[in-house]
Short mmCIF file of C-alpha atoms in Angstrom, two decimals:
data_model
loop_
_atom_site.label_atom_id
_atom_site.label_comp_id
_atom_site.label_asym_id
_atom_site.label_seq_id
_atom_site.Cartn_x
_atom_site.Cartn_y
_atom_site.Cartn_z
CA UNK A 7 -37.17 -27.31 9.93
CA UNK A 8 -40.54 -28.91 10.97
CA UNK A 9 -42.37 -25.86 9.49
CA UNK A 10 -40.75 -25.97 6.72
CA UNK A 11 -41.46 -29.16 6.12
CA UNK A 12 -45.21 -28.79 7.07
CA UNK A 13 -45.15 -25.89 4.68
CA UNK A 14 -43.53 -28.32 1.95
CA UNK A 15 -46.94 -30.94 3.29
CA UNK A 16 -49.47 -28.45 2.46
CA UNK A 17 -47.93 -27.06 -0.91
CA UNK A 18 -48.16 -31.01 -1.38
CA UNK A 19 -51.66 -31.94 -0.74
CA UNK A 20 -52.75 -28.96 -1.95
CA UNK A 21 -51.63 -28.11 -5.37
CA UNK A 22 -48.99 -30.92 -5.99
CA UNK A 23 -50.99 -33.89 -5.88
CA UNK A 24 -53.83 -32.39 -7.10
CA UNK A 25 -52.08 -31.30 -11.02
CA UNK A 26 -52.59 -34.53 -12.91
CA UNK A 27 -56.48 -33.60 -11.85
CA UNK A 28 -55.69 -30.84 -13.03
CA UNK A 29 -53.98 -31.44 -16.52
CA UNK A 30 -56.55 -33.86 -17.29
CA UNK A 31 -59.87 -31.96 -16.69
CA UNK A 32 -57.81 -28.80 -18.98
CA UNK A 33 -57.15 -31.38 -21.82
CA UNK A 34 -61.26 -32.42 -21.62
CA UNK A 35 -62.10 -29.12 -21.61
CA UNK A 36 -59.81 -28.24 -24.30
CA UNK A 37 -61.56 -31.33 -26.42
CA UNK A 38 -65.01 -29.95 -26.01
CA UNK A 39 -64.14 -26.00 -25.91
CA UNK A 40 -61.56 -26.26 -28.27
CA UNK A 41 -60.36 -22.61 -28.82
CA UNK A 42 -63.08 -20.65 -26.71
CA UNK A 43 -60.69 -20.57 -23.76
CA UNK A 44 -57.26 -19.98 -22.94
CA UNK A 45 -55.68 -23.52 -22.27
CA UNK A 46 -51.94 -22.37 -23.49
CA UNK A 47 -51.98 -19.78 -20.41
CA UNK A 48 -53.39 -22.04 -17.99
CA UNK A 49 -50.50 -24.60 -18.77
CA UNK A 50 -47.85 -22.28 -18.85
CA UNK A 51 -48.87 -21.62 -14.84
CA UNK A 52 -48.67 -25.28 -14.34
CA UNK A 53 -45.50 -25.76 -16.25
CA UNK A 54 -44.05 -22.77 -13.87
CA UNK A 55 -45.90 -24.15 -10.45
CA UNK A 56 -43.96 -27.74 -11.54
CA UNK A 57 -40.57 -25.51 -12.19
CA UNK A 58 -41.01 -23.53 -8.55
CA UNK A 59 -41.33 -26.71 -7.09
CA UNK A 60 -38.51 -28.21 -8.23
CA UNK A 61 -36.19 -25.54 -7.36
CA UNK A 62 -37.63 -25.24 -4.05
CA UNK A 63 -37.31 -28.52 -3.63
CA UNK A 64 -33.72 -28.86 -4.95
CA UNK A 65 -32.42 -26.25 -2.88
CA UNK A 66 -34.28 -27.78 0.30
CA UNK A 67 -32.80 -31.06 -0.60
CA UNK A 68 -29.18 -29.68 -0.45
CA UNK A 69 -30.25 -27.98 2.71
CA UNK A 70 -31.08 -30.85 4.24
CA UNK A 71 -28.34 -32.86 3.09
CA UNK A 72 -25.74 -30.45 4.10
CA UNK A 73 -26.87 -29.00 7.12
CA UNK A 74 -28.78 -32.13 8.78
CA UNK A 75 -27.28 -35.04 7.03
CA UNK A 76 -28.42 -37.31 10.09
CA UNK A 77 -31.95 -36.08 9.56
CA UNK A 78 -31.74 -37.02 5.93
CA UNK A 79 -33.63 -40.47 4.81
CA UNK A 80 -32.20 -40.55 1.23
CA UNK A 81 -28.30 -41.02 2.58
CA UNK A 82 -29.62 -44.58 3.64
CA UNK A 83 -31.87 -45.54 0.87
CA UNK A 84 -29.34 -44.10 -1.80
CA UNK A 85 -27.32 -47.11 -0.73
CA UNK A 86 -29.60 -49.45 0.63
CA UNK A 87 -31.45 -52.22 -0.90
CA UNK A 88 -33.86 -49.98 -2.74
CA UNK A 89 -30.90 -47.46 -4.37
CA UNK A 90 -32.38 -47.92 -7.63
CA UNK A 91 -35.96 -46.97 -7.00
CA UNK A 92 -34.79 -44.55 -4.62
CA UNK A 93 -32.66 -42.93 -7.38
CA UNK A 94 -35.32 -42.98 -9.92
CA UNK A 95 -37.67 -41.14 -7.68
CA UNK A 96 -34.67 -38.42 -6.74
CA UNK A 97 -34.09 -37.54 -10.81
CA UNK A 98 -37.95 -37.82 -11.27
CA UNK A 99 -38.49 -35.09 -8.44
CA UNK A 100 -35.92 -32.94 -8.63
CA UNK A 101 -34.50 -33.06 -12.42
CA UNK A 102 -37.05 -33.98 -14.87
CA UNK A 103 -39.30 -31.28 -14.17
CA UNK A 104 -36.33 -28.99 -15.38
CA UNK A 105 -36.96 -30.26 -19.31
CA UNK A 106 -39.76 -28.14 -19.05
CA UNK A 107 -38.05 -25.11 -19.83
CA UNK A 108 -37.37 -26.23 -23.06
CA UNK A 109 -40.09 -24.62 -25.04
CA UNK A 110 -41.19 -27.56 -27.62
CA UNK A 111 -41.71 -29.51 -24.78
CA UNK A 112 -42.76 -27.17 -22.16
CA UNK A 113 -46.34 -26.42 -22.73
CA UNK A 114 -46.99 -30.04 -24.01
CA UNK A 115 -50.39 -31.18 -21.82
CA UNK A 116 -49.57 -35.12 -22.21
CA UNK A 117 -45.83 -33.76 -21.19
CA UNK A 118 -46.62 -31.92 -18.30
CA UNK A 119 -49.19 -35.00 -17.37
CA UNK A 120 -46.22 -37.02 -17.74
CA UNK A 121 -43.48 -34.94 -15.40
CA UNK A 122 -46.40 -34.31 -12.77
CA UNK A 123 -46.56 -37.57 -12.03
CA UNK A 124 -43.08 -38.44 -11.57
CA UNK A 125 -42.78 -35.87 -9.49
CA UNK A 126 -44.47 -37.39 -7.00
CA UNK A 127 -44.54 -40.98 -8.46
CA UNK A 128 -43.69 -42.61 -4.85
CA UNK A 129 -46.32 -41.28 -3.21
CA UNK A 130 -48.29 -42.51 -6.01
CA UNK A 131 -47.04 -45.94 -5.64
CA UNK A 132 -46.96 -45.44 -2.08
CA UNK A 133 -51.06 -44.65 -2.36
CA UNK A 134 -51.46 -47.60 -4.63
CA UNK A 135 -49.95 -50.07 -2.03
CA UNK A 136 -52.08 -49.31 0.73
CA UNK A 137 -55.24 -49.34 -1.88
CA UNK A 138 -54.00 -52.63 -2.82
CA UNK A 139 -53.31 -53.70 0.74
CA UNK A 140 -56.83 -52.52 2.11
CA UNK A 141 -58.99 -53.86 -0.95
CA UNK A 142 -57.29 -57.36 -0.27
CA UNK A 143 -58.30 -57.47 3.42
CA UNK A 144 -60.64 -59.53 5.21
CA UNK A 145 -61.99 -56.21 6.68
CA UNK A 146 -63.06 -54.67 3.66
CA UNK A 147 -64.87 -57.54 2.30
CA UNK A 148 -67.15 -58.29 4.80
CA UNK A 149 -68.44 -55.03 5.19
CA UNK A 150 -71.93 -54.67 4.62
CA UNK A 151 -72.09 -50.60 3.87
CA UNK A 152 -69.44 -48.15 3.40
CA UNK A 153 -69.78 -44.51 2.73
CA UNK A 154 -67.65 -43.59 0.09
CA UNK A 155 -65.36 -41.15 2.30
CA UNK A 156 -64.30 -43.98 4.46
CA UNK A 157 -63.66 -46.14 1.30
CA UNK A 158 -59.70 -46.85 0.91
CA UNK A 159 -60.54 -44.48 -2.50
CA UNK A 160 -61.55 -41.62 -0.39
CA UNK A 161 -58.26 -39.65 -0.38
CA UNK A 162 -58.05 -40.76 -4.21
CA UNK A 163 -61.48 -38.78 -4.65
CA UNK A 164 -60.66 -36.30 -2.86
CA UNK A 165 -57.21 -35.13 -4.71
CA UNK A 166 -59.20 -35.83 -7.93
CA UNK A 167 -62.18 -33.52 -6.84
CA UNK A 168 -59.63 -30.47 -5.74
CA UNK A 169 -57.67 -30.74 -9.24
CA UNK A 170 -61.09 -30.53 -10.57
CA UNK A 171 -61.67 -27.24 -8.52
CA UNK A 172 -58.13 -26.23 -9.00
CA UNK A 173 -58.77 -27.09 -13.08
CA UNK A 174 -61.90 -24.68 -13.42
CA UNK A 175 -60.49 -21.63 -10.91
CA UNK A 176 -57.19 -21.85 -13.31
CA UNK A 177 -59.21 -21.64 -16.32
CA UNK A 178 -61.70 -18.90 -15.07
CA UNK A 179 -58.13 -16.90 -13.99
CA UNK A 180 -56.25 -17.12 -17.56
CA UNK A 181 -60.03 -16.37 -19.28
CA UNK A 182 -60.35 -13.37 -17.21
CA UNK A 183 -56.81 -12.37 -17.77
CA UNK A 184 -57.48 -12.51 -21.30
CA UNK A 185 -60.10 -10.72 -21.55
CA UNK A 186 -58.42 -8.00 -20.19
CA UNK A 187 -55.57 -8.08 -22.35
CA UNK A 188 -58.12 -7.94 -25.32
CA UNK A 189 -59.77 -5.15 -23.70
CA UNK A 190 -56.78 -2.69 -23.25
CA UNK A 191 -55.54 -3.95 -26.88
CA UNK A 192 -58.89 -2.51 -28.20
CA UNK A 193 -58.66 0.50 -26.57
CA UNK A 194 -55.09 0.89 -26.92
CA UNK A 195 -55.50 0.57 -30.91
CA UNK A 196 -58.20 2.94 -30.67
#
């Protein structure tokens, strides 16, 4: 199970984190581009990397809960003081990103902005605590010179600057694809 659950940690970081970076630089390029590129394709692979995810994660979840009940955290905290956040967090990651199949709602950008963030909505909170935490310390303020990597922002950055990456390879994929469509409809028609 630890691989798999590394495997789930770099899926994460990677891609996961990294979409509302990703939604948002598509929806500025799609104000300034408008119809030059092919925005509808490029969220249709986000809505379907969200919908992968889930089910992934759903069946790892009932895995988990099944097979290694003692190794399972949300057993307590489904309970516990917490049950309410912990619950919240639960439908957010595992069933919300499911209303994405409907098709009104599916390619939405604000939408998919919306469920890629609850996905993962306590590790943003989680993020936001130790930001909060850090900025407020005695540490932090007396400083004289901090590089920016070793700033309490730096992993904030960092996501931000790989949705940005992940943004323009997604749109230079679904342009290319496009092309190429056009291309063998013009020489199909021919």
């Amino acid at each position: 199970m630890e691989i798999v659950d590394r495997i789930f940690e770099l899926i994460s970081a990677n891609l996961i984190y990294c979409l509302p970076a990703m939604i948002l630089t598509l929806l500025t390029f799609q104000l300034f581009l408008k119809d030059k590129l092919q925005f509808k394709k490029a969220y249709r692979i986000i809505k379907w990397i969200i919908i992968g995810y889930a089910i992934v994660n759903l069946i790892y979840f009932f895995i988990i809960i099944i097979a290694y009940p003692d190794q399972s955290a949300f057993l307590n905290r489904a309970t516990g003081k917490y049950w309410l956040n912990t619950w919240i967090m639960m439908f957010s990651a595992v069933l919300l990103p499911f209303t994405l199949l409907y098709k009104r709602i599916g390619i939405k950008p604000l939408y998919l902005l919306f469920a890629s963030i609850m996905m993962k909505i306590g590790w943003y909170f989680e993020r936001y605590v130790i930001l909060i935490a850090n900025h407020n310390s005695y540490e932090y303020w007396t400083e004289t010179e901090t590089h920016w990597l070793d700033s309490p922002w730096s992993g904030f950055y960092m996501t931000w600057i790989q949705g940005f990456i992940l943004a323009l390879i997604l749109i230079g994929l679904t342009t290319k694809i496009g092309r190429n469509e056009r291309k063998k409809t013009v020489h199909n028609n021919v």
